[in-house]
Each structure stands twice: as C-alpha cells, then as structure tokens.
Backbone as a ProteinNet text record, in pm:
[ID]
protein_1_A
[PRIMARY]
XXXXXXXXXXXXXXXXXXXXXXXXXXXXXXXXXXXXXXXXXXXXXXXXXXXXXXXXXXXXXXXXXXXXXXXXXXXXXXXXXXXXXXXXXXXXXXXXXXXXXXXXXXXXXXXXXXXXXXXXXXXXXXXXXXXXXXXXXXXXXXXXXXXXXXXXXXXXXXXXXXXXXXXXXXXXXXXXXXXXXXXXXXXXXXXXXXXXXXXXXXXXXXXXXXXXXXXXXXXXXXXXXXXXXXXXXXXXXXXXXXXXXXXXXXXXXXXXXXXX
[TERTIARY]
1342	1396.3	1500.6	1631	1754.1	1733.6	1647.8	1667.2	1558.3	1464.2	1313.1	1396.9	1486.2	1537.8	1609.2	1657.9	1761.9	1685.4	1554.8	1502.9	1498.1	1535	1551	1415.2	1322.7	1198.6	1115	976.7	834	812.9	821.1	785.5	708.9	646.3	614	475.8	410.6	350.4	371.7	486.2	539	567.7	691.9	686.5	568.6	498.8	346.7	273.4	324.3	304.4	370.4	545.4	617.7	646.9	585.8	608.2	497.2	392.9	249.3	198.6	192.3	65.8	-48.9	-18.5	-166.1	-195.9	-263.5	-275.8	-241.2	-119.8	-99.3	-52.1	27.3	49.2	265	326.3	485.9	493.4	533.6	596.6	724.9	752.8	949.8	990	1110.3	1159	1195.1	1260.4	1285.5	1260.1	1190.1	1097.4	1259.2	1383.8	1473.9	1583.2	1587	1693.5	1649.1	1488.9	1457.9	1567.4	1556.1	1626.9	1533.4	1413.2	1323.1	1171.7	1109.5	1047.1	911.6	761.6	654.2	573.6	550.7	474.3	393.1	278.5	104.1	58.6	-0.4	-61.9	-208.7	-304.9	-456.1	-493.5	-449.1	-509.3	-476.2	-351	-374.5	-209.6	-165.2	4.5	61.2	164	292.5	406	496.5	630.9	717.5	759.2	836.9	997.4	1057.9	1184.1	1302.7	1403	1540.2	1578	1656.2	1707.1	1623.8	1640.3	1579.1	1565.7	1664.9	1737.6	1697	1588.8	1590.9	1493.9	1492.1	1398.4	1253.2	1295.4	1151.4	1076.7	1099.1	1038.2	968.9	1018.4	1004.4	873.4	910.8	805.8	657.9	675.8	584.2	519.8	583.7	523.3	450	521.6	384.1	301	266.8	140.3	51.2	142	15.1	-15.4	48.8	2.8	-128.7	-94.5	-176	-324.8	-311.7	-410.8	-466.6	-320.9	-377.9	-415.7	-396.8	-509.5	-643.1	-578.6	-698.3	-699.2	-522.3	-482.7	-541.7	-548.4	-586.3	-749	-765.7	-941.4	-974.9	-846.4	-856.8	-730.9	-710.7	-595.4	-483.5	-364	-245.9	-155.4	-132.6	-47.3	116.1	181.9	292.1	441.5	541.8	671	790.5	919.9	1007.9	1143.9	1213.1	1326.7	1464.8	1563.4	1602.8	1580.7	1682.9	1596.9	1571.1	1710.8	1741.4	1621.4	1504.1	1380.6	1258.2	1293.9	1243.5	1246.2	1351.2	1439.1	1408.4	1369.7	1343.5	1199.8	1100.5	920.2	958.1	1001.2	951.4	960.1	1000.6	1016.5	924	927.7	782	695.1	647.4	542.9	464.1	545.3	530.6	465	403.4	342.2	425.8	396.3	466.3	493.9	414.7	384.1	507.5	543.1	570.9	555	418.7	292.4	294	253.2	233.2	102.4	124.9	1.3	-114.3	-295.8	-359.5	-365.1	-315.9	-287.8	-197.9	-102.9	-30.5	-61	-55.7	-65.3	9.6	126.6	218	227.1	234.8	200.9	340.3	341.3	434.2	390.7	476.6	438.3	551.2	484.2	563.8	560.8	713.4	744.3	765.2	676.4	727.1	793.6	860.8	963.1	853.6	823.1	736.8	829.9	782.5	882.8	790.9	834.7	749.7	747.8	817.3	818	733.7	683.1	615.5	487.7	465.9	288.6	294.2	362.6	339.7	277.5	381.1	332.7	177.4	163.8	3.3	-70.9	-48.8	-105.8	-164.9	-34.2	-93.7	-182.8	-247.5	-353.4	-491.7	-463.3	-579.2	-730.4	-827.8	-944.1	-1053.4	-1075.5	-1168.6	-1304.4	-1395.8	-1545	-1600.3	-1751.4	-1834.5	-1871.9	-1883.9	-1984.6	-1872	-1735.3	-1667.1	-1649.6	-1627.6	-1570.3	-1487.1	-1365.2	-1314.6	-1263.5	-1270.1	-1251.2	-1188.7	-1118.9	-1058	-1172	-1064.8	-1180.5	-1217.8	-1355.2	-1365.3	-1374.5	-1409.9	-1411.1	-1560.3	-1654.5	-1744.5	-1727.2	-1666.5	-1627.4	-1536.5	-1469	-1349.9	-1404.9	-1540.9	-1624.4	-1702	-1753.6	-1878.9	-1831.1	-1713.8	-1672.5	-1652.7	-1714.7	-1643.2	-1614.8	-1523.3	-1430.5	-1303.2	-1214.8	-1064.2	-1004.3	-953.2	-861.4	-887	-952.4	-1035.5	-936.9	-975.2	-861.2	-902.3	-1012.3	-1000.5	-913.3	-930.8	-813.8	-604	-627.3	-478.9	-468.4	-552.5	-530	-628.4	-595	-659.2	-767.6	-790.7	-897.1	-926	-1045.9	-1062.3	-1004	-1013.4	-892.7	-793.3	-742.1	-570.8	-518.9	-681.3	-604	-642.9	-756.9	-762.8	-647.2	-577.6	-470.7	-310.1	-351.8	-184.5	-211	-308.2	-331.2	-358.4	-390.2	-469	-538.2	-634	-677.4	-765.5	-841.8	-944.8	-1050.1	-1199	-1264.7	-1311.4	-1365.7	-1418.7	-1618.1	-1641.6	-1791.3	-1807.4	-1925.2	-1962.1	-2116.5	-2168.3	-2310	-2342.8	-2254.8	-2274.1	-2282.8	-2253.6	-2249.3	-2075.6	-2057.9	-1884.8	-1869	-1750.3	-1761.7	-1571.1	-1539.5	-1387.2	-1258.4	-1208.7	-1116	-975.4	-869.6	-778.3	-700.6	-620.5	-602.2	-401.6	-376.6	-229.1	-235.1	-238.2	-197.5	-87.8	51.4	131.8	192	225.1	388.9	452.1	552.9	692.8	811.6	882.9	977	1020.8	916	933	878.8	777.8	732.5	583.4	509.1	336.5	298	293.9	214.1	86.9	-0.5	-132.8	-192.3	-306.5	-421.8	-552.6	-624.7	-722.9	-827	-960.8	-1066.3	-1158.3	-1218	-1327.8	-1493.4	-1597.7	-1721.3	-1791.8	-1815.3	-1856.4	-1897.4	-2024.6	-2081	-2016.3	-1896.1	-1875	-1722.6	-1666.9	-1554.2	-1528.3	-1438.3	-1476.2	-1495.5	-1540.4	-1541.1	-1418.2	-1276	-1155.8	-1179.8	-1232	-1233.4	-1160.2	-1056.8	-952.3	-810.9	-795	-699.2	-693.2	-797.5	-829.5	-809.8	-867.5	-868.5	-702.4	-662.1	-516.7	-442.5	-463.2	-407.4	-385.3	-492.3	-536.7	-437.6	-431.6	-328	-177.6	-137.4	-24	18.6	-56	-57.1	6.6	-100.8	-41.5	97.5	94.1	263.2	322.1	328.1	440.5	445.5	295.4	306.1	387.6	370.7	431.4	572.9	597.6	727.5	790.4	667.5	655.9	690.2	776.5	766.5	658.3	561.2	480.6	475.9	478.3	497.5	349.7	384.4	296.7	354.6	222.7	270.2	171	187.6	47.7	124	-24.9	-17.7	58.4	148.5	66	-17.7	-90.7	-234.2	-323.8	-298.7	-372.3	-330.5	-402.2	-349.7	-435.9	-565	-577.4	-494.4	-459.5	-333.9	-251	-212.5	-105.2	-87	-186.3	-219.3	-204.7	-248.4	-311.5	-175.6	-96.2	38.4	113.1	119.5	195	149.2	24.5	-59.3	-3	-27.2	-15.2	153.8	252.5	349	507.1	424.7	500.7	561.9	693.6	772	834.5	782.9	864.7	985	1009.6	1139.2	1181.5	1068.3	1122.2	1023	1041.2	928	1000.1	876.5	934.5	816.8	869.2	799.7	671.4	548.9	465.5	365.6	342	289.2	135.3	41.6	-119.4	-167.7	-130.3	-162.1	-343.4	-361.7	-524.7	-568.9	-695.7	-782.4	-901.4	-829.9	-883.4	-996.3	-1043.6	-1137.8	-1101.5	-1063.1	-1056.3	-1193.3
-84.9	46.7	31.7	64	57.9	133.6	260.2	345.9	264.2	221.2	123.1	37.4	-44	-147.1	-109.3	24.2	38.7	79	104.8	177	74.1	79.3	-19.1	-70	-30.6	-44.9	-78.9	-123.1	-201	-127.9	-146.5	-71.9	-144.7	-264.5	-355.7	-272	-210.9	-143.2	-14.3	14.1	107.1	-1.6	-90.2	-208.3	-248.4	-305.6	-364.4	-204	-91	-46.3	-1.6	-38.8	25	-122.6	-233.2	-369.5	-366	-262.7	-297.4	-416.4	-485.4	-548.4	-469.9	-359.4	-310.4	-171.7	-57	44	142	245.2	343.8	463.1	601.2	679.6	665.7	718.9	762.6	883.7	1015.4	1114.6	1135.6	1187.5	1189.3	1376.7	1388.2	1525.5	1562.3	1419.5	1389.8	1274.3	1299.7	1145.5	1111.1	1178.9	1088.5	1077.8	1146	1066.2	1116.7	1012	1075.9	1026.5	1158.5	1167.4	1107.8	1166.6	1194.4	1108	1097.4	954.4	970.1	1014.4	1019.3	897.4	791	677	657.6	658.5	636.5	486.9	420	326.1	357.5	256.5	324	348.3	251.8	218.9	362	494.3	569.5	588.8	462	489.5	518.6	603.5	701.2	680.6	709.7	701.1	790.5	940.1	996.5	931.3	948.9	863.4	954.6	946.1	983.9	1130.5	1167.6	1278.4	1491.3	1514.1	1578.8	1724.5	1776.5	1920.8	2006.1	1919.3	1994.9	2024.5	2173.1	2297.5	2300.4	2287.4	2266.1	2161.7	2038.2	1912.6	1978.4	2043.9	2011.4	2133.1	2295	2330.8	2266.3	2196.5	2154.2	2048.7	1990.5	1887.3	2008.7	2081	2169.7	2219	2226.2	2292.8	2170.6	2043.7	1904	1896.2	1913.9	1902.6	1953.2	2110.6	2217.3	2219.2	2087.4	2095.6	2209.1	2275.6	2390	2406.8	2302.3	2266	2141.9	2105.5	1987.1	1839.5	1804.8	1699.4	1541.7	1612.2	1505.9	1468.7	1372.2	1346	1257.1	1234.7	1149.6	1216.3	1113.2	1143.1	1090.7	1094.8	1004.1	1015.7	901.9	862.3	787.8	908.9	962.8	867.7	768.6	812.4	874.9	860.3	904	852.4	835.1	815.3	896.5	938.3	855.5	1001.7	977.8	1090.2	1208.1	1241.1	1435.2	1485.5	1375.5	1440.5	1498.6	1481.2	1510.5	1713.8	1653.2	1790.2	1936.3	1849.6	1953.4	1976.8	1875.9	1848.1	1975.1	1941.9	2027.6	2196.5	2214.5	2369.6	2393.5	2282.1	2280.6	2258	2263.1	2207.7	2343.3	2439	2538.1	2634.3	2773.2	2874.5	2993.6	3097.5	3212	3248.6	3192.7	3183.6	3090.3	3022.5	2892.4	2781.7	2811.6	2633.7	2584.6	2448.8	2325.8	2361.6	2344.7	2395.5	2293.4	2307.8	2215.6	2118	2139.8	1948	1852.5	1924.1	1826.2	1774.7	1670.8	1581.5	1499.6	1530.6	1392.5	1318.7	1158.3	1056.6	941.3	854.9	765.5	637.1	587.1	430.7	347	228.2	118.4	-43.4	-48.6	-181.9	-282.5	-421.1	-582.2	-617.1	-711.6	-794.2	-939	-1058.7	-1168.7	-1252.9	-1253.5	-1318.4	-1475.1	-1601.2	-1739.2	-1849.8	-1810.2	-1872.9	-1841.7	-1674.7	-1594.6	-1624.5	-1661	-1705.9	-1796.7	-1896.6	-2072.6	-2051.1	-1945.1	-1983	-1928	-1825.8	-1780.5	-1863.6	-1945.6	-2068.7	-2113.6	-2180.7	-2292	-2256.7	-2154.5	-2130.4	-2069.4	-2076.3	-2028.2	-2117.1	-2080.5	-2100.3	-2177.6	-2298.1	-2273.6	-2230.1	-2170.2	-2128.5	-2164.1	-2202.2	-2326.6	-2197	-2070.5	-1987.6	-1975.4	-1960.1	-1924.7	-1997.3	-1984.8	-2093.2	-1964.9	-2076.2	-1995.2	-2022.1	-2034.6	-2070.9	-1952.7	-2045.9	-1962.3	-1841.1	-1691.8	-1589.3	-1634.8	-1594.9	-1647	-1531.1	-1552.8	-1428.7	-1359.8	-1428.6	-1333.3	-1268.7	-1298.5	-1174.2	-1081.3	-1117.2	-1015.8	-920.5	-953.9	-858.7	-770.3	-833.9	-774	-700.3	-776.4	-695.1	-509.4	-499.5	-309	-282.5	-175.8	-93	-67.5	-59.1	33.2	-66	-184.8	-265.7	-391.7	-406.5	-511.1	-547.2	-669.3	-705.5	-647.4	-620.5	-532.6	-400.3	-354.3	-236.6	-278.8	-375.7	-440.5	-453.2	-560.8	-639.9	-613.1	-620	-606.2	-629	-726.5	-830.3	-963.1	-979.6	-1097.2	-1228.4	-1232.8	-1329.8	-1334.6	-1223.5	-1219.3	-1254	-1200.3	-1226.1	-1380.5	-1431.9	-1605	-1643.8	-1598.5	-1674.6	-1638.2	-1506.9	-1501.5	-1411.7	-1456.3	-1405.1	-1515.9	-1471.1	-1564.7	-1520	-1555.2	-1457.1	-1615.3	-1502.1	-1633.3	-1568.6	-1582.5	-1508.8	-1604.1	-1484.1	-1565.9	-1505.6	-1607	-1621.2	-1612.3	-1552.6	-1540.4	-1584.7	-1709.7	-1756.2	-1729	-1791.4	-1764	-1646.9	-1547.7	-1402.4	-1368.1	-1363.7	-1261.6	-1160.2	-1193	-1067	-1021.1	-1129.3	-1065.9	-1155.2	-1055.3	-1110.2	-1018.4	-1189.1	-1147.1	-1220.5	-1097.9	-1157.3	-1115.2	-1162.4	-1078	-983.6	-841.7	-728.4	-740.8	-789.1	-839.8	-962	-1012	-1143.2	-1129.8	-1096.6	-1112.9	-1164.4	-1283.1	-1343	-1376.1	-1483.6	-1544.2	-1452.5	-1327.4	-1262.8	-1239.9	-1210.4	-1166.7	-1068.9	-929.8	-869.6	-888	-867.5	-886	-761.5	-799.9	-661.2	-757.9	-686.5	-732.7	-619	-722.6	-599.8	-667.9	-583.9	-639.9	-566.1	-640.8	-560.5	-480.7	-360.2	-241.5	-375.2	-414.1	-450	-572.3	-663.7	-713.3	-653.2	-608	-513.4	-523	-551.6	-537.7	-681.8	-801.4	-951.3	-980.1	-973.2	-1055	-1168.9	-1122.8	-1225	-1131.4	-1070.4	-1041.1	-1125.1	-1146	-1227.9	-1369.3	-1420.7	-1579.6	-1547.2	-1485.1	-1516.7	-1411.3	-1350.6	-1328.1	-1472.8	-1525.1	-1654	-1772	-1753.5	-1825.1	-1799.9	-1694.2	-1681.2	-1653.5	-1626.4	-1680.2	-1831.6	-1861.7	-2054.3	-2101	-2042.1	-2066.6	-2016.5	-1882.7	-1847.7	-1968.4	-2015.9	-2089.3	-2204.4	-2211.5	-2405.6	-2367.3	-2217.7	-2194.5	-2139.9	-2146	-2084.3	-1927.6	-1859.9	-1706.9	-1633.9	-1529.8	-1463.6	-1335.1	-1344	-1256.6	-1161	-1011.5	-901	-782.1	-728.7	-639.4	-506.5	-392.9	-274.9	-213.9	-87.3	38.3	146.3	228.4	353	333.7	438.2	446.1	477.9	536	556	496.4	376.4	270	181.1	194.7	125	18.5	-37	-160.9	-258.2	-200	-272.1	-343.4	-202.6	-233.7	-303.7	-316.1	-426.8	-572.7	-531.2	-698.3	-739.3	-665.4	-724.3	-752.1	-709.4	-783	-898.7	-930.9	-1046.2	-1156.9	-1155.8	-1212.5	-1272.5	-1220.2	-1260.1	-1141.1	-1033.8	-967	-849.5	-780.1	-688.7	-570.8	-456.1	-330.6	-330.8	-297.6	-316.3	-207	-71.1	40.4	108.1	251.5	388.7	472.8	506.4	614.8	737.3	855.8	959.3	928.8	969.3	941.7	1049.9	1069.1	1208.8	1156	1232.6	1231.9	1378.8	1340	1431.7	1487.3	1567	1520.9	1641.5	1570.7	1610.2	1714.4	1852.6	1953.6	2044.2	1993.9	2037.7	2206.1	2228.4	2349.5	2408.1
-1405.4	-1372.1	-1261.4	-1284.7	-1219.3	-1092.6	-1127.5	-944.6	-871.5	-929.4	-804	-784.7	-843.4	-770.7	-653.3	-658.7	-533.4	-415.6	-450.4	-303.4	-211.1	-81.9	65.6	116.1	90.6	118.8	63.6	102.7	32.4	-96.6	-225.9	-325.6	-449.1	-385.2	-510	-558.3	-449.6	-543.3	-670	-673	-831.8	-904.8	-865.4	-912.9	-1031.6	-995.1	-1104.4	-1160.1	-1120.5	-1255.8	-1345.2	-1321.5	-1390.9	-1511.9	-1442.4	-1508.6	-1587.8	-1576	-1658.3	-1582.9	-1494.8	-1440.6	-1388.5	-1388.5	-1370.7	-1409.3	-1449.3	-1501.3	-1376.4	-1423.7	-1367.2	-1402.3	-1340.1	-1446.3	-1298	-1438.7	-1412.5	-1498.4	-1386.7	-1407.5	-1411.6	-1537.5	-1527.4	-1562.2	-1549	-1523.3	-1722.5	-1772.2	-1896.7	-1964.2	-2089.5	-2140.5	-2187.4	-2220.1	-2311.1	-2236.3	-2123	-1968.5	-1837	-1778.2	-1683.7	-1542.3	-1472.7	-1383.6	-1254.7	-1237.3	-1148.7	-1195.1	-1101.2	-1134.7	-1026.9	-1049.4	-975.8	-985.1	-933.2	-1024.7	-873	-998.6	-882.5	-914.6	-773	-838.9	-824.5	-893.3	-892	-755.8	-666.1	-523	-491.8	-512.1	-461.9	-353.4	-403.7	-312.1	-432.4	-382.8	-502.8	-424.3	-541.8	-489.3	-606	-498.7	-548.6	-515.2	-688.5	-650.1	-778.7	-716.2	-751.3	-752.1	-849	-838.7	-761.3	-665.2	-561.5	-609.7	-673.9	-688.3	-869.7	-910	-1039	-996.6	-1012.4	-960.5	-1032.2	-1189.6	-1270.3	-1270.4	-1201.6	-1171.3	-1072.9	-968.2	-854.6	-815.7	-906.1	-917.6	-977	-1066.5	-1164.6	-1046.7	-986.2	-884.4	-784.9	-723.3	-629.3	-686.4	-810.7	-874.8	-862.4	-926.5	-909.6	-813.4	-699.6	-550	-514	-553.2	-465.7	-591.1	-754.3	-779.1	-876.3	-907.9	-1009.5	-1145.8	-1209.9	-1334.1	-1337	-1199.2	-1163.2	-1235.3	-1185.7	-1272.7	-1159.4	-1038.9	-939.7	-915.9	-917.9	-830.8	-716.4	-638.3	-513.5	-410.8	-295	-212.6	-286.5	-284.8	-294.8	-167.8	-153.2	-31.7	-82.5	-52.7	-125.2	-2.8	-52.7	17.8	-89.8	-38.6	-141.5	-95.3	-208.9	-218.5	-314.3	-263.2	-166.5	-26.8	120.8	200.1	200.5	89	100.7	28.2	-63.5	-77.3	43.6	149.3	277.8	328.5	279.1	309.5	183.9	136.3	4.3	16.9	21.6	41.5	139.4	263.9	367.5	337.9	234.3	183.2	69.3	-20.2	-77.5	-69.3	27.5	113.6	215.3	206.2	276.2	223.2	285.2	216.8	273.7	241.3	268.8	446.6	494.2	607.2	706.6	609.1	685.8	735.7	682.5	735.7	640.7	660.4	570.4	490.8	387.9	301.7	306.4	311.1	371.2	274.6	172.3	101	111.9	205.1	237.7	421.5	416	582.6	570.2	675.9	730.2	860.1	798.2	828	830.4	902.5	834.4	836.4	756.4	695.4	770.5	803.2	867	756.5	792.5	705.8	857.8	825.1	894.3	828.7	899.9	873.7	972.6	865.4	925.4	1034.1	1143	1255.3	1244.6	1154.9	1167	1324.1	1404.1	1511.8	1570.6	1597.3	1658.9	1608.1	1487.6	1410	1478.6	1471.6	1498	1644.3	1763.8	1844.4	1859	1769.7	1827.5	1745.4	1648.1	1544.2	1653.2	1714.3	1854.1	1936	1962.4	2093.1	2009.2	1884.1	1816.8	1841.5	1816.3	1885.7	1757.3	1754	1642.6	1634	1556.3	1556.3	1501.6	1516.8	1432	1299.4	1377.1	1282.1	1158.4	1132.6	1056.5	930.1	826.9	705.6	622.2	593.1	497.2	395.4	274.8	148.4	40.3	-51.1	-156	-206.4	-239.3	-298.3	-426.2	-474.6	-597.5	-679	-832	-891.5	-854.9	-833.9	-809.2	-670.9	-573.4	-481.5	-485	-571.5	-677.9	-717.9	-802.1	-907.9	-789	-671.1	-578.2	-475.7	-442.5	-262.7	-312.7	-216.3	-194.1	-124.3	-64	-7.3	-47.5	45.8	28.3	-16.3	29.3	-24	-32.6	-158.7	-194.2	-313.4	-349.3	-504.4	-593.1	-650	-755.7	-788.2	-675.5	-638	-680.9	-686.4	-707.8	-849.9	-872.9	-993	-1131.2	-1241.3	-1343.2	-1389	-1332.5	-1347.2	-1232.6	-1325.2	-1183.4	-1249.7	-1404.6	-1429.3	-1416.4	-1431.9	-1431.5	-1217	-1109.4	-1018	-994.7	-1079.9	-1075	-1134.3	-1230.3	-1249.6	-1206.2	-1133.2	-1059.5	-976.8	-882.5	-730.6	-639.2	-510.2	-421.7	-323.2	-288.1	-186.2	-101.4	36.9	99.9	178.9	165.9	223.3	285.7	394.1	504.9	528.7	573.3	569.2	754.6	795.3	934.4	937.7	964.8	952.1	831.5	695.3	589.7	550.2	608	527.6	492.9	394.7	362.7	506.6	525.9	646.2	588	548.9	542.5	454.6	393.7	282.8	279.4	285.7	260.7	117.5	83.7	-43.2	-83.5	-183.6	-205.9	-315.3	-233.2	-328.1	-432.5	-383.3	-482.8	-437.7	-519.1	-560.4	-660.7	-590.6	-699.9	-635.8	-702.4	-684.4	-531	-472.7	-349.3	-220.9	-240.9	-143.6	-180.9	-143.1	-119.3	-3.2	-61.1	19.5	33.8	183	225.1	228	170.8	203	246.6	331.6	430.5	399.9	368.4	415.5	468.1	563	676.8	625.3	609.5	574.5	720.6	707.2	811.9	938.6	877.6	1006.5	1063.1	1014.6	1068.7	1175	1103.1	1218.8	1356.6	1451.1	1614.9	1658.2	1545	1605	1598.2	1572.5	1604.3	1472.7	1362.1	1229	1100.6	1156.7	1029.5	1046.2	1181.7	1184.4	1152	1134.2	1093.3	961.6	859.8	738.6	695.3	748.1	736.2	743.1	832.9	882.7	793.9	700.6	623.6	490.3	435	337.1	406.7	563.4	570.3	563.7	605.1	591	484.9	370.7	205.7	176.5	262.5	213.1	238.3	366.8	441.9	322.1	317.3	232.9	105.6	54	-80.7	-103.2	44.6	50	-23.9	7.5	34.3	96.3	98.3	251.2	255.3	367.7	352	405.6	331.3	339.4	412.4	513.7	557.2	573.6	540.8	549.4	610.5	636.9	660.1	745.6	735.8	808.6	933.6	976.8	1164.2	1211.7	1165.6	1180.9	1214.8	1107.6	1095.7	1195.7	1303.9	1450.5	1435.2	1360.5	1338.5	1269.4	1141.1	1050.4	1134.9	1237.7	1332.5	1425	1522.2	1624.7	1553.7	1488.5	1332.6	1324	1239.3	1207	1340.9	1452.2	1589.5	1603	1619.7	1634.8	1580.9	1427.8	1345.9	1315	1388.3	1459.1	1311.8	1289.6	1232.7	1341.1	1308.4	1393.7	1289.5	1307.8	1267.9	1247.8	1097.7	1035.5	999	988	917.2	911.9	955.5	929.2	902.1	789	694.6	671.5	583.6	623.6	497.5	508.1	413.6	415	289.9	281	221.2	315.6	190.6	128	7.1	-64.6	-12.7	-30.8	-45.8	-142.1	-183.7	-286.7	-204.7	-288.2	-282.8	-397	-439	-575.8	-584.1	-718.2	-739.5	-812
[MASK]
++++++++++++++++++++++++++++++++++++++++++++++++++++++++++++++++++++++++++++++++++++++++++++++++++++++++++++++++++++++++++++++++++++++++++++++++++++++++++++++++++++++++++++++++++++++++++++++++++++++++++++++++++++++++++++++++++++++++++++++++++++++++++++++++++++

C-alpha cells in the first residue's frame, strides 16, 4: 500500500496486516478506489490513514467509535496520518457540549531512535546474577505466557514465530519471570515487545532480557526499534536505559470499549 509506505513513523504494525502476516481487519471509504484507510491490528493498535475530509467516512467512523451497533469488543489505541486528521478528530470527537466524548482519551505515543554507543556503554557496567538464565523463547512459552504483550499477541503462530521470530526468556531461580521477543522484522529492523510476569516486576530483570535480544540485533545487524505510551513511564525509563533516545511524539488516541 503506497499511502503506509509514506507515513514518517513506526507503522510495522498495519504493515503485517496489510501484508497478511497476521489476522486483522482494514476499513476503506471505497472497496474500488479507497481513499481512506482504518487498519487494526489484533494486539489492539490502529492506524487511521489518508484522505481526512470525506464526511461519510468520517461520520461512519464516529458511530464505530461511540460503538453504535457494537462493532467493537476491546480498547483500540488509535494514531493517524497524515496531521490535518488531528484537526478534524478534535471536532469529531466532541459532543454538543464541547467535551471530548468518554470514548475517546488522549495520549501520545513516542518513537526511539537506538543510540549503539550509549548500549555499549551501559553493556559495560552491567552486573552479572547467579539467580538469572536466559535462553531462547521456546514454543511452549509462546503457547503458555499470558498478558499484554506476549508473542502470541504478534504472531500467528508459534510456528510461524519459530520460524520467523525471535524472542529470549528469562528465568529467575528457575521460574519464567520475563520475555522479550520481536513483535516485528521487516527488512533490516525489529521491533521489541517485553513482558514481565506480575510477581516478578520492580526486580530490574526486564532490562537484561531486553538486552539479550538487542545483542542479537547487533550480531544480526538489525536495527532495533522501540515504541510506547507516554504513559507508559516504565516502557519509558526502559528504553533510556537501554541506550535508546526520543525521535518523535505523536498524538494517540484510546478508543475505549464502552458496551452498549
């Protein structure tokens, strides 16, 4: 798709579902010259993209919003391209009143840019721990792990991410406590997604096994890609650490799921 290629920013997740690597849905304004372009991935990130100003898209999109046939059953965490859609949201987005209607909450999203001098040097003072091990993910923690951003959430399968993923979990006195893995790769980059299990959280063991699949980037000659909330002030701390620097914030919308 000619307009995803042009957007300036992190988008590999529409990307893999507009490529079919993984099951998602794309809304268009016209099935036989779409202008306008809604594409969800399962995990729950969207990306409204292109043309801003056709009125019947745009109504038809605040009804999905606000949930009025009950086409939604989760949050979606929405950006857009290109900006003058900002400008338009903020009026559809509104009620008679003038307030933001309560399904919509804005948020913004931050893009790194990986600074490798800046890893190496925190490489160098890193600490080793007897309790830790960390080894390739396998498929049965593919199939078992739960929470928010776990690989299953990415990838199709646990074959398809054994055979074109990578991930590395990490063990704490032999228990799983934390896995990082690549949400995507495409053509010389890998985004990271990290998940930590409840009770282990708060020990300073997401950054080791992050560490662990930047390593592989480097050996694979990857460049590795981080994103998140601002919100998400763990993400965030994590990615400074880890020797990444803010490249770009943008406006990001969460839809949320309102049961009618």
């Amino acid at each position: 798709m000619e307009s995803l290629k042009a957007v300036p920013f992190n988008t590999y997740f529409a990307r893999s579902v507009v490529e079919q690597k993984i099951d998602g849905k794309v809304y268009v304004d016209n099935i036989g010259k779409p202008q306008t372009f809604y594409i969800i991935h399962p995990y729950g990130m969207s990306l409204l993209l292109g043309k801003s100003d056709n009125k019947m898209f745009n109504q038809q999109f605040r009804e999905y919003i606000i949930n009025a046939d009950s086409p939604r059953d989760k949050d979606e965490w929405m950006q857009t391209f290109p900006h003058e859609w900002n400008t338009v949201l903020d009026k559809l987005f509104r009620d008679d009143q003038h307030q933001l209607i309560p399904e919509v909450e804005l948020d913004a999203r931050v893009n790194f840019k990986f600074n490798k001098e800046k890893y190496l040097d925190y490489k160098a003072g890193e600490q080793a721990d007897a309790s830790i091990q960390i080894t390739p993910t396998t498929q049965t923690v593919f199939e078992t792990l739960q929470g928010a951003v776990i690989p299953a959430n990415f990838w199709s399968s646990s074959a398809d991410f054994e055979t074109n993923g990578v991930g590395y979990s990490l063990y704490y006195d032999n228990i799983l406590a934390s896995v990082a893995f690549a949400a995507f790769i495409e053509k010389g980059v890998l985004e990271l997604g990290i998940e930590t299990i409840d009770q282990f959280r708060g020990k300073g063991l997401a950054h080791k096994v992050c560490s662990a699949l930047i390593d592989y980037c480097i050996e694979k000659d990857l460049e590795p890609i981080w994103a998140c909330k601002l919100s998400n002030t763990g993400s965030f701390k994590l990615a400074h650490k880890l020797g990444f620097e803010v490249s770009r914030e943008l406006p990001y919308y969460r839809l949320k799921y309102i049961a009618r």
